[in-house]
CSV table of C-alpha atoms in Angstrom, one decimal:
chain,number,residue,atom,x,y,z
A,234,MET,CA,-38.6,-46.3,22.3
A,235,ASN,CA,-36.4,-48.5,20.1
A,236,PRO,CA,-32.8,-47.6,21.2
A,237,ALA,CA,-31.6,-47.9,17.6
A,238,THR,CA,-34.0,-45.2,16.4
A,239,ILE,CA,-34.5,-41.5,17.3
A,240,SER,CA,-37.8,-39.5,16.9
A,241,MET,CA,-38.0,-37.5,13.7
A,242,GLU,CA,-38.9,-34.6,16.0
A,243,ARG,CA,-35.9,-34.9,18.0
A,244,LEU,CA,-33.7,-35.2,15.0
A,245,ARG,CA,-35.2,-32.1,13.3
A,246,GLY,CA,-34.6,-30.1,16.5
A,247,ARG,CA,-31.0,-31.2,16.7
A,248,LEU,CA,-30.4,-30.6,12.9
A,249,ALA,CA,-32.1,-27.1,13.0
A,250,ALA,CA,-29.9,-26.1,16.0
A,251,ILE,CA,-26.8,-27.2,14.1
A,252,TRP,CA,-27.7,-25.3,10.9
A,253,LEU,CA,-29.3,-22.0,12.7
A,254,SER,CA,-26.3,-21.8,15.1
A,255,GLY,CA,-23.7,-22.4,12.4
A,256,SER,CA,-25.3,-20.3,9.8
A,257,GLY,CA,-25.8,-17.6,12.4
A,258,LEU,CA,-22.0,-17.5,13.2
A,259,ILE,CA,-21.2,-17.4,9.6
A,260,LEU,CA,-23.3,-14.6,8.9
A,261,THR,CA,-22.3,-12.7,12.0
A,262,VAL,CA,-18.8,-13.0,10.8
A,263,MET,CA,-19.6,-11.9,7.3
A,264,ILE,CA,-21.8,-9.0,8.4
A,265,ALA,CA,-18.9,-7.8,10.8
A,266,GLY,CA,-16.3,-8.2,7.9
A,267,SER,CA,-18.4,-6.5,5.4
A,268,LEU,CA,-19.2,-3.5,7.7
A,269,ASN,CA,-15.6,-3.0,8.6
A,270,GLY,CA,-14.6,-3.0,4.8
A,271,LEU,CA,-12.8,-6.4,5.1
A,272,PHE,CA,-13.9,-7.3,1.6
A,273,ASP,CA,-14.1,-3.9,0.2
A,274,LYS,CA,-14.8,-4.0,-3.6
A,275,SER,CA,-15.3,-7.9,-3.3
A,276,THR,CA,-18.1,-7.8,-0.9
A,277,GLN,CA,-20.8,-8.5,-3.4
A,278,ALA,CA,-18.7,-11.3,-4.9
A,279,VAL,CA,-18.2,-12.9,-1.4
A,280,TRP,CA,-21.9,-12.8,-0.6
A,281,GLU,CA,-22.7,-14.1,-4.0
A,282,TRP,CA,-20.7,-17.2,-3.0
A,283,LEU,CA,-21.9,-17.4,0.5
A,284,LEU,CA,-25.7,-17.1,0.2
A,285,PRO,CA,-26.3,-20.1,-2.2
A,286,THR,CA,-24.2,-22.4,0.0
A,287,ILE,CA,-26.3,-21.9,3.2
A,288,MET,CA,-29.6,-20.2,2.5
A,289,PRO,CA,-31.5,-23.1,0.6
A,290,THR,CA,-30.8,-25.4,3.3
A,291,VAL,CA,-31.7,-22.9,6.2
A,292,GLY,CA,-34.7,-21.9,4.2
A,293,SER,CA,-36.0,-25.4,4.0
A,294,ILE,CA,-35.4,-26.1,7.6
A,295,VAL,CA,-37.1,-23.0,8.8
A,296,SER,CA,-40.1,-23.3,6.6
A,297,THR,CA,-40.5,-26.9,7.7
A,298,LEU,CA,-40.3,-25.7,11.5
A,299,ALA,CA,-42.7,-23.0,10.7
A,300,ALA,CA,-45.1,-25.4,9.1
A,301,THR,CA,-45.2,-27.5,12.2
A,302,ALA,CA,-44.7,-25.0,14.8
A,303,LEU,CA,-48.4,-24.8,15.9
A,304,VAL,CA,-49.2,-28.5,15.6
A,305,GLU,CA,-48.6,-30.9,18.4
A,306,ASN,CA,-46.8,-34.2,17.4
A,307,ALA,CA,-46.4,-33.0,13.7
A,308,SER,CA,-43.8,-35.5,12.8
A,309,LYS,CA,-44.4,-38.8,14.4
A,310,GLY,CA,-42.0,-40.9,12.5
A,311,GLU,CA,-38.7,-42.6,13.9
A,312,VAL,CA,-35.3,-42.4,12.1
A,313,ARG,CA,-32.5,-44.8,12.6
A,314,ARG,CA,-29.9,-43.4,14.9
A,315,SER,CA,-27.2,-44.2,12.5
A,316,PHE,CA,-28.8,-42.2,9.7
A,317,ALA,CA,-29.2,-39.3,12.4
A,318,LEU,CA,-25.5,-39.5,13.0
A,319,VAL,CA,-24.6,-39.4,9.4
A,320,ALA,CA,-27.1,-36.3,8.9
A,321,GLU,CA,-25.6,-34.4,11.8
A,322,ALA,CA,-22.1,-35.2,10.8
A,323,LEU,CA,-22.4,-34.1,7.2
A,324,SER,CA,-24.1,-30.8,8.3
A,325,ILE,CA,-21.4,-30.1,10.8
A,326,PHE,CA,-18.7,-30.9,8.3
A,327,TYR,CA,-20.2,-28.8,5.6
A,328,LEU,CA,-20.8,-25.8,7.8
A,329,LEU,CA,-17.4,-26.0,9.2
A,330,ILE,CA,-15.8,-25.9,5.7
A,331,ILE,CA,-18.0,-22.8,4.9
A,332,LEU,CA,-16.8,-21.1,8.2
A,333,GLY,CA,-13.2,-21.9,7.7
A,334,SER,CA,-13.2,-20.5,4.3
A,335,ILE,CA,-14.1,-17.1,5.8
A,336,VAL,CA,-12.3,-17.4,9.1
A,337,PHE,CA,-9.1,-18.4,7.5
A,338,LYS,CA,-9.2,-15.9,4.7
A,339,GLN,CA,-5.7,-14.6,5.9
A,340,SER,CA,-4.1,-17.9,5.5
A,341,ILE,CA,-5.8,-18.7,2.2
A,342,SER,CA,-4.7,-15.6,0.5
A,343,SER,CA,-3.8,-12.2,1.8
A,344,ASP,CA,-5.1,-10.7,-1.4
A,345,THR,CA,-9.0,-10.4,-1.3
A,346,PRO,CA,-9.6,-10.9,-5.0
A,347,GLN,CA,-7.4,-14.0,-5.0
A,348,TRP,CA,-9.4,-15.4,-1.9
A,349,VAL,CA,-12.7,-14.6,-3.6
A,350,GLU,CA,-11.4,-16.6,-6.8
A,351,LYS,CA,-10.6,-19.5,-4.6
A,352,LEU,CA,-13.9,-19.3,-2.8
A,353,HIS,CA,-15.8,-19.6,-6.2
A,354,MET,CA,-13.2,-22.4,-7.1
A,355,SER,CA,-14.4,-24.2,-4.0
A,356,ASN,CA,-17.9,-24.5,-5.5
A,357,LEU,CA,-16.4,-27.4,-7.5
A,358,TRP,CA,-16.2,-29.6,-4.2
A,359,LEU,CA,-18.8,-27.6,-2.2
A,360,GLY,CA,-21.6,-28.2,-4.8
A,361,PRO,CA,-21.3,-32.1,-4.6
A,362,LEU,CA,-21.0,-32.0,-0.8
A,363,GLN,CA,-24.1,-29.7,-0.6
A,364,GLY,CA,-25.9,-32.2,-2.7
A,365,ILE,CA,-25.2,-34.9,-0.5
A,366,VAL,CA,-26.1,-32.9,2.8
A,367,ALA,CA,-29.3,-31.6,1.2
A,368,SER,CA,-30.3,-35.2,0.3
A,369,ALA,CA,-29.9,-36.4,3.9
A,370,LEU,CA,-31.7,-33.5,5.2
A,371,ALA,CA,-34.4,-33.8,2.7
A,372,VAL,CA,-35.5,-37.2,4.3
A,373,VAL,CA,-35.7,-35.4,7.5
A,374,PHE,CA,-37.5,-32.3,6.8
A,375,LEU,CA,-39.2,-32.9,3.5
A,376,SER,CA,-40.1,-36.5,3.9
A,377,LYS,CA,-43.5,-37.6,2.6
A,378,LYS,CA,-44.4,-39.0,6.0
A,379,GLY,CA,-43.3,-35.9,7.9
A,380,LYS,CA,-45.5,-33.8,5.3
A,381,ASP,CA,-48.5,-36.2,5.7
A,382,ALA,CA,-48.3,-35.8,9.5
A,383,SER,CA,-48.0,-32.1,9.3
A,384,SER,CA,-51.0,-31.6,6.7
A,385,ALA,CA,-53.1,-34.3,8.8
A,386,ASP,CA,-52.3,-32.4,12.0
A,387,VAL,CA,-52.9,-29.0,10.6
A,388,GLY,CA,-56.2,-30.2,9.1
A,389,SER,CA,-57.6,-31.6,12.4
A,390,GLY,CA,-56.5,-28.6,14.2
A,391,GLU,CA,-59.0,-26.5,12.0
B,299,MET,CA,-9.6,-25.3,16.5
B,300,ARG,CA,-7.3,-27.9,14.9
B,301,THR,CA,-10.3,-29.0,13.1
B,302,LEU,CA,-11.3,-25.7,11.7
B,303,ARG,CA,-7.6,-25.2,10.5
B,304,ALA,CA,-7.6,-28.6,8.7
B,305,LEU,CA,-11.0,-28.1,7.1
B,306,CYS,CA,-9.9,-24.7,5.8
B,307,LEU,CA,-6.8,-26.4,4.3
B,308,VAL,CA,-8.8,-28.9,2.8
B,309,ALA,CA,-11.4,-26.3,1.5
B,310,LEU,CA,-8.9,-23.7,0.1
B,311,GLY,CA,-5.3,-23.4,0.8
B,312,GLY,CA,-2.1,-23.1,2.9
B,313,ILE,CA,-1.2,-21.2,6.1
B,314,SER,CA,1.6,-18.7,6.4
B,315,GLY,CA,3.6,-17.1,9.0
B,316,CYS,CA,3.2,-14.0,11.3
B,317,VAL,CA,4.5,-10.7,12.5
B,318,GLY,CA,3.3,-8.6,15.4
B,319,HIS,CA,2.6,-4.8,15.7
B,320,ARG,CA,3.8,-2.2,18.2
B,321,ALA,CA,2.3,1.3,18.8
B,322,ALA,CA,4.1,4.2,17.3
B,323,PRO,CA,5.5,7.0,19.4
B,324,PRO,CA,4.0,10.7,19.3
B,325,LEU,CA,5.3,13.0,16.7
B,326,PRO,CA,6.9,16.4,16.9
B,327,PRO,CA,5.5,18.8,14.2
B,328,PRO,CA,7.5,18.7,10.8
B,329,PRO,CA,10.0,21.6,10.3
B,330,PRO,CA,8.7,24.6,8.0
B,331,PRO,CA,9.8,24.4,4.3
B,332,PRO,CA,12.9,26.4,3.5
B,333,PRO,CA,12.5,29.8,2.1
B,334,GLN,CA,12.4,30.0,-1.7
B,335,SER,CA,14.9,32.7,-2.1
B,336,SER,CA,17.5,34.9,-0.5
B,337,VAL,CA,20.2,37.2,-1.6
B,338,GLY,CA,23.8,35.9,-2.3
B,339,PRO,CA,26.7,37.5,-0.7
B,340,GLU,CA,28.4,38.5,-3.9
B,341,ALA,CA,25.5,40.7,-5.1
B,342,SER,CA,26.5,44.3,-5.9
B,343,GLY,CA,23.9,44.9,-8.6
B,344,THR,CA,21.1,43.4,-10.3
B,345,GLY,CA,20.3,42.1,-13.8
B,346,VAL,CA,18.1,40.0,-16.0
B,347,VAL,CA,18.7,36.4,-17.3
B,348,SER,CA,16.2,35.9,-20.3
B,349,GLY,CA,16.2,33.7,-23.1
B,350,THR,CA,14.0,31.5,-25.7
B,351,VAL,CA,12.9,28.0,-25.2
B,352,THR,CA,12.2,26.0,-28.4
B,353,ASP,CA,11.5,22.6,-29.4
B,354,ALA,CA,13.8,20.4,-31.9
B,355,THR,CA,11.8,22.0,-34.9
B,356,GLY,CA,12.5,25.5,-33.6
B,357,ALA,CA,9.0,26.3,-32.7
B,358,ALA,CA,8.4,28.2,-29.4
B,359,VAL,CA,7.4,26.1,-26.1
B,360,PRO,CA,5.2,28.3,-24.3
B,361,GLY,CA,4.3,27.6,-20.5
B,362,ALA,CA,7.7,25.9,-19.7
B,363,GLN,CA,8.9,26.4,-16.2
B,364,VAL,CA,12.2,28.2,-16.0
B,365,THR,CA,14.2,28.2,-12.6
B,366,VAL,CA,17.2,30.4,-12.4
B,367,TYR,CA,19.2,29.7,-9.3
B,368,ASN,CA,22.6,29.6,-7.5
B,369,ALA,CA,23.5,28.7,-4.0
B,370,GLY,CA,21.4,31.6,-2.4
B,371,ILE,CA,18.8,32.5,-5.0
B,372,GLN,CA,15.9,30.6,-6.8
B,373,ARG,CA,13.6,32.4,-9.1
B,374,THR,CA,11.0,30.9,-11.3
B,375,ALA,CA,9.4,32.2,-14.6
B,376,THR,CA,7.2,30.9,-17.3
B,377,THR,CA,7.7,31.1,-21.0
B,378,ASN,CA,5.2,33.1,-22.9
B,379,GLY,CA,3.5,32.4,-26.2
B,380,SER,CA,6.6,33.0,-28.1
B,381,GLY,CA,8.7,30.9,-25.8
B,382,ASN,CA,10.4,33.8,-24.1
B,383,TYR,CA,11.2,34.3,-20.5
B,384,ALA,CA,12.9,36.9,-18.4
B,385,VAL,CA,13.8,36.6,-14.6
B,386,THR,CA,14.7,40.2,-13.4
B,387,GLY,CA,16.0,41.6,-10.1
B,388,LEU,CA,19.0,38.9,-10.0
B,389,PRO,CA,22.0,40.0,-8.1
B,390,TRP,CA,25.0,39.6,-10.0
B,391,GLY,CA,26.6,36.3,-10.0
B,392,THR,CA,26.8,33.1,-11.9
B,393,TYR,CA,23.6,31.1,-12.2
B,394,SER,CA,22.0,27.8,-13.5
B,395,VAL,CA,19.0,27.6,-15.4
B,396,LEU,CA,16.7,24.7,-15.2
B,397,ILE,CA,13.9,24.4,-17.8
B,398,ILE,CA,11.0,22.1,-17.4
B,399,SER,CA,8.1,21.5,-19.9
B,400,SER,CA,5.6,18.8,-20.0
B,401,GLY,CA,6.4,16.3,-22.8
B,402,PHE,CA,10.0,17.3,-22.8
B,403,MET,CA,13.1,16.3,-21.3
B,404,GLU,CA,14.3,18.5,-18.6
B,405,GLU,CA,17.1,20.7,-19.4
B,406,LYS,CA,19.8,22.5,-17.4
B,407,ILE,CA,22.0,25.4,-18.3
B,408,THR,CA,24.9,26.0,-16.1
B,409,GLY,CA,27.5,28.9,-16.0
B,410,VAL,CA,25.2,31.7,-16.8
B,411,ALA,CA,27.3,34.7,-15.8
B,412,LEU,CA,25.4,37.9,-14.7
B,413,THR,CA,27.8,40.9,-14.3
B,414,ALA,CA,28.0,44.3,-14.9
B,415,ALA,CA,26.4,43.8,-18.4
B,416,ALA,CA,23.2,43.4,-16.2
B,417,SER,CA,21.7,40.9,-18.7
B,418,ALA,CA,22.3,37.3,-19.9
B,419,LYS,CA,20.9,35.1,-22.2
B,420,ALA,CA,20.2,31.4,-21.8
B,421,ASN,CA,18.4,29.8,-24.7
B,422,ALA,CA,17.3,26.3,-24.7
B,423,MET,CA,16.0,23.6,-27.2
B,424,LEU,CA,14.0,20.9,-25.8
B,425,ARG,CA,13.6,17.4,-27.2
B,426,VAL,CA,10.9,14.9,-26.6
B,427,GLY,CA,12.3,11.9,-24.9
B,428,THR,CA,16.0,12.2,-26.1
B,429,THR,CA,19.0,14.4,-25.4
B,430,SER,CA,19.1,18.0,-26.1
B,431,THR,CA,21.7,20.7,-26.7
B,432,VAL,CA,21.8,23.6,-24.6
B,433,GLN,CA,23.5,27.0,-25.4
B,434,ALA,CA,24.8,28.9,-22.5
B,435,GLY,CA,27.1,31.8,-22.8
B,436,GLY,CA,28.5,30.1,-26.0
B,437,ASN,CA,29.3,26.9,-24.3
B,438,THR,CA,27.6,23.7,-25.2
B,439,VAL,CA,26.3,22.0,-22.0
B,440,GLN,CA,26.0,18.0,-22.2
B,441,PRO,CA,22.6,16.7,-21.4
B,442,THR,CA,22.3,14.9,-18.0
B,443,PRO,CA,22.4,11.1,-18.8
B,444,ILE,CA,20.1,10.1,-16.0
B,445,PRO,CA,16.4,11.2,-15.4
B,446,GLY,CA,15.9,14.1,-13.3
B,447,PHE,CA,14.1,13.9,-9.9
B,448,PRO,CA,11.4,16.7,-9.7
B,449,THR,CA,12.8,20.2,-8.7
B,450,HIS,CA,9.9,20.6,-6.6
B,451,PRO,CA,9.4,17.1,-5.0
B,452,PRO,CA,5.9,15.9,-4.2
B,453,LEU,CA,4.7,16.5,-0.6
B,454,ALA,CA,6.4,14.0,1.9
B,455,SER,CA,5.2,12.7,5.2
B,456,ALA,CA,8.3,14.0,6.9
B,457,TRP,CA,11.6,15.6,5.9
B,458,ALA,CA,14.8,16.5,7.6
B,459,PRO,CA,18.0,18.2,6.6
B,460,LEU,CA,21.0,16.2,7.7
B,461,PRO,CA,23.6,18.9,8.1
B,462,ALA,CA,25.9,16.3,10.3
B,463,LEU,CA,26.1,14.2,7.3
B,464,VAL,CA,29.5,15.0,5.6
B,465,ALA,CA,31.6,13.2,3.0
B,466,PRO,CA,35.2,12.5,3.7
B,467,GLY,CA,37.9,14.6,2.3
B,468,GLY,CA,38.6,18.1,2.2
B,469,HIS,CA,37.0,18.7,-1.2
B,470,PRO,CA,34.3,15.9,-1.5
B,471,THR,CA,32.7,15.2,-4.8
B,472,LEU,CA,29.1,14.2,-5.3
B,473,GLY,CA,30.4,10.7,-5.7
B,474,ASP,CA,31.8,10.9,-2.1
B,475,PHE,CA,28.4,11.7,-0.8
B,476,ASP,CA,26.9,8.9,-2.8
B,477,ARG,CA,29.4,6.4,-1.3
B,478,VAL,CA,28.5,7.4,2.1
B,479,LEU,CA,24.8,7.1,1.3
B,480,SER,CA,24.9,4.0,-0.6
B,481,SER,CA,27.1,2.1,1.7
B,482,ALA,CA,24.9,3.1,4.6
B,483,LEU,CA,21.6,2.0,2.7
B,484,ASP,CA,23.5,-1.4,1.6
B,485,ARG,CA,24.3,-2.1,5.3
B,486,VAL,CA,20.6,-1.8,6.4
B,487,GLY,CA,19.2,-3.8,3.4
B,488,TYR,CA,18.3,-1.1,0.9
B,489,SER,CA,20.1,-2.8,-1.9
B,490,THR,CA,17.6,-1.6,-4.7
B,491,LYS,CA,18.1,2.2,-5.3
B,492,GLY,CA,17.2,4.6,-8.0
B,493,TYR,CA,19.5,7.5,-8.9
B,494,TYR,CA,18.3,10.9,-10.2
B,495,SER,CA,19.9,14.0,-11.3
B,496,TYR,CA,18.9,17.1,-9.2
B,497,PRO,CA,20.0,20.7,-9.8
B,498,ASP,CA,23.7,21.1,-8.3
B,499,GLY,CA,23.4,17.5,-7.0
B,500,PHE,CA,21.6,14.2,-7.2
B,501,ALA,CA,18.6,12.3,-5.5
B,502,LEU,CA,18.7,8.7,-4.3
B,503,ALA,CA,15.5,6.8,-3.7
B,504,THR,CA,15.0,3.6,-1.9
B,505,ARG,CA,12.7,0.7,-2.8
B,506,ILE,CA,9.2,0.8,-1.2
B,507,GLU,CA,9.4,-1.3,1.9
B,508,GLN,CA,6.8,-2.5,4.4
B,509,ILE,CA,7.4,-1.2,7.9
B,510,PHE,CA,6.0,-1.6,11.4
B,511,PRO,CA,3.8,1.4,12.7
B,512,ASP,CA,6.8,2.4,14.8
B,513,GLY,CA,9.1,2.8,11.9
B,514,ARG,CA,11.1,-0.5,12.1
B,515,SER,CA,11.6,-2.2,8.8
B,516,MET,CA,9.8,-5.5,8.5
B,517,PRO,CA,12.0,-8.7,8.1
B,518,LEU,CA,12.1,-10.3,4.9
B,519,PRO,CA,10.1,-11.5,2.9
B,520,ALA,CA,7.3,-9.2,4.0
B,521,ARG,CA,9.8,-6.1,4.0
B,522,PHE,CA,9.4,-5.8,0.2
B,523,SER,CA,5.9,-7.2,-0.3
B,524,LEU,CA,3.0,-4.9,-0.9
B,525,LEU,CA,0.9,-7.4,1.1
B,526,PRO,CA,0.7,-7.2,5.0
B,527,PRO,CA,2.2,-10.3,6.7
B,528,VAL,CA,-0.1,-13.0,8.0
B,529,PRO,CA,-0.1,-13.2,11.9
B,530,LYS,CA,0.1,-16.6,13.5
B,531,VAL,CA,-3.0,-18.6,13.2
B,532,PHE,CA,-5.3,-17.8,16.3
B,533,SER,CA,-3.0,-15.0,17.6
B,534,LEU,CA,-4.9,-12.0,18.7
B,535,SER,CA,-4.0,-10.3,15.4
B,536,TYR,CA,-5.2,-13.2,13.4
B,537,LEU,CA,-8.5,-13.3,15.1
B,538,GLU,CA,-8.9,-9.5,14.7
B,539,GLY,CA,-8.1,-9.9,11.0
B,540,ILE,CA,-11.1,-12.2,10.5
B,541,VAL,CA,-13.5,-9.3,10.7
B,542,VAL,CA,-11.1,-6.2,10.4
B,543,PRO,CA,-8.9,-5.5,7.5
B,544,ARG,CA,-5.3,-5.7,8.5
B,545,LYS,CA,-3.2,-2.4,8.2
B,546,GLY,CA,-0.1,-2.1,6.3
B,547,TYR,CA,2.6,0.6,6.4
B,548,PHE,CA,5.0,1.3,3.7
B,549,ARG,CA,7.9,3.7,3.2
B,550,VAL,CA,10.1,5.2,0.6
B,551,ILE,CA,13.0,7.4,1.6
B,552,VAL,CA,14.6,9.9,-0.7
B,553,PHE,CA,18.0,11.6,0.0
B,554,ILE,CA,18.4,14.8,-2.1
B,555,VAL,CA,22.0,16.1,-2.1
B,556,THR,CA,22.2,19.6,-3.2
B,557,ASP,CA,23.2,23.1,-2.2
B,558,LEU,CA,19.8,24.6,-3.1
B,559,PRO,CA,16.8,25.2,-0.9
B,560,ILE,CA,14.2,22.6,-1.7
B,561,VAL,CA,10.6,23.5,-2.0
B,562,GLN,CA,8.0,20.8,-2.2
B,563,THR,CA,4.6,20.9,-4.0
B,564,GLN,CA,1.5,20.6,-2.0
B,565,ASP,CA,0.5,17.5,-4.1
B,566,PRO,CA,1.0,14.5,-1.9
B,567,ALA,CA,3.1,11.6,-3.5
B,568,THR,CA,1.2,8.8,-4.8
B,569,SER,CA,2.3,5.1,-3.9
B,570,ASP,CA,2.6,4.3,-7.6
B,571,GLN,CA,4.8,7.2,-8.2
B,572,ALA,CA,7.1,6.6,-5.0
B,573,ALA,CA,7.2,2.9,-5.7
B,574,GLY,CA,8.2,3.6,-9.2
B,575,TRP,CA,11.2,5.8,-8.3
B,576,PRO,CA,14.0,3.1,-7.8
B,577,SER,CA,13.1,1.4,-11.1
B,578,GLY,CA,12.6,4.8,-13.0
B,579,GLY,CA,16.0,5.9,-11.8
B,580,ALA,CA,19.6,5.1,-12.7
B,581,THR,CA,21.3,2.0,-11.1
B,582,LYS,CA,24.3,4.2,-10.3
B,583,LEU,CA,25.5,7.9,-10.5
B,584,PRO,CA,27.0,8.6,-13.7
B,585,SER,CA,30.7,9.6,-13.7
B,586,LYS,CA,29.7,13.2,-14.8
B,587,ILE,CA,27.6,13.9,-11.8
B,588,SER,CA,29.9,11.7,-9.5
B,589,LYS,CA,33.2,13.5,-10.2
B,590,ALA,CA,31.6,16.9,-9.9
B,591,ALA,CA,32.9,19.0,-7.0
B,592,THR,CA,30.4,19.9,-4.4
B,593,PRO,CA,29.4,23.5,-4.3
B,594,ASN,CA,29.6,25.4,-1.0
B,595,GLY,CA,26.7,24.7,1.3
B,596,ILE,CA,25.9,21.3,-0.1
B,597,SER,CA,23.8,19.2,2.3
B,598,VAL,CA,21.7,16.0,2.5
B,599,THR,CA,18.0,16.3,2.9
B,600,ALA,CA,16.0,13.1,3.7
B,601,PHE,CA,12.3,13.0,2.6
B,602,ILE,CA,10.3,10.3,4.0
B,603,TYR,CA,7.2,9.0,2.1
B,604,GLU,CA,5.0,6.8,4.4
B,605,PHE,CA,2.0,5.1,3.1
B,606,LYS,CA,-0.8,3.0,4.5
B,607,ASN,CA,-3.0,0.6,2.9
B,608,SER,CA,-6.5,2.1,2.8
B,609,THR,CA,-8.4,-0.9,1.5
B,610,ALA,CA,-8.0,-4.7,2.1
B,611,ASP,CA,-8.7,-5.5,-1.7
B,612,ASP,CA,-6.0,-3.5,-3.5
B,613,SER,CA,-2.6,-3.5,-2.1
B,614,SER,CA,-1.4,-0.9,-4.7
B,615,LYS,CA,-4.0,1.6,-3.4
B,616,LEU,CA,-1.9,3.1,-0.6
B,617,THR,CA,-2.5,6.6,1.0
B,618,LEU,CA,0.4,8.9,1.9
B,619,LEU,CA,0.5,9.7,5.6
B,620,ASP,CA,0.7,13.2,6.3
B,621,SER,CA,-0.5,15.6,8.8
B,622,ALA,CA,-3.4,16.7,6.5
B,623,THR,CA,-4.7,13.1,5.9
B,624,LEU,CA,-4.3,12.1,9.4
B,625,GLN,CA,-5.7,15.1,11.1
B,626,GLY,CA,-4.4,13.9,14.4
B,627,ALA,CA,-6.2,10.4,13.9
B,628,GLU,CA,-2.8,8.7,14.7
B,629,PRO,CA,0.6,9.8,15.4
B,630,LEU,CA,3.0,10.5,12.6
B,631,LEU,CA,6.6,9.8,12.9
B,632,ASP,CA,9.2,12.4,12.0
B,633,ALA,CA,11.9,12.0,9.6
B,634,LYS,CA,14.5,11.4,12.4
B,635,GLN,CA,12.5,8.6,13.9
B,636,HIS,CA,12.2,7.0,10.6
B,637,LEU,CA,15.9,7.1,9.9
B,638,GLN,CA,16.6,5.9,13.5
B,639,GLU,CA,14.2,2.9,13.2
B,640,SER,CA,15.4,1.9,9.8
B,641,GLY,CA,18.9,1.7,11.2
B,642,LEU,CA,20.1,4.4,8.7
B,643,TRP,CA,20.7,7.0,11.4
B,644,ALA,CA,23.3,4.7,13.0
B,645,ALA,CA,24.6,3.4,9.6
B,646,LEU,CA,25.2,7.1,8.3
B,647,GLY,CA,27.0,7.7,11.5
B,648,LEU,CA,24.8,10.5,12.6
B,649,PRO,CA,25.1,11.6,16.1
């Protein structure tokens, strides 16, 4: 194996681990807070902010993993290690911002409605950042090569 | 961890300071409310105080609450459809009459003498939002220049008479009591106060303040904020606050100086009501009340209105803590504990 590259399969696994553990932690904190009445009347508004920030990406990752779950060597491509690092760093950075926005609620604003306002304002910079992260992940999870490999393998499996 | 904090700052906003919590001590049961009436020592016969309550146009005011009282007696009647009332069975003596009606200013008639004639008239003319003139035994009584505190105050979390609190001098005035109270309040940081008239005395309300669960006043600036303070980042309280709403405790203290027994209503005070007392009252005691000689048996009673924030969302939605709402779920401080922990007990020189 070329030391400057990493297998697509391995990178997918690492990114999936980052996203599933990160979003799992975020969702756990959010569910606990919601059940304890932390957000009270703003609960719906907080979830309306959160879900579009993580669910599309998590959904794509899970669906790709599901499509290749029963197939051996579904993605045979190689990815440059530098790109893998960028994709992983972007993912971690993005998820930490989302998590920090929730965990540091008390420091951001003691007043929940004001905090929710700031959450919605954060879409101004989270939106573009989410676009960059999604572009990087799309190469890994939704690339034509990966899809072709998956389709070919699924087809041969039948 | 440092990365998390930095990221959050990048994402949304700043970090603020911290205050901790301590457990509250257990609570003895509150004293029973004072009796509503008793017979004065000067009684040697009984009679009737009656009258008519009208508005500025001369129309009868039905449904007005009329309280006839002196140092030992307090009787209440309601005006009928013609605005008439009558309070019977009153021992001979000199009475004050307080008339309260929704939409009108509260009116007080003093010096209503009930002697061997066995009946006395006290008519009142109420005016909406302005002063009024009251006739009592032929004397014109000037209206009280400051708002009146509810004769039957809303239900408090705790209350306690302070018989040991006396004003200096052989014949203290109400102003002497005010000086004792206000100087003590100033010493422990209650610089914002609201004064109200009260039958035979006055009431003094403090600004709503945030307290620890054990009754201690929080340090500034959290003390007079309606939002709970933010604990130190990554402290146990902070971590708990990530998933559990932080509780905030708030308090308003009302001192009522009067010689009358005070009967509370059964309706708990609302936080909006209590928080509005300092701003709704006068900034000082008017000289008319201040110079008034104190009747025999005058005393100071402290009423404590303690609130807890019930939701994280709306800091103005505070719930009064009393034995009915708590139902033993957490200890409730008594009035003495509140006064001690606020520093007022010592500032008032109480033993």
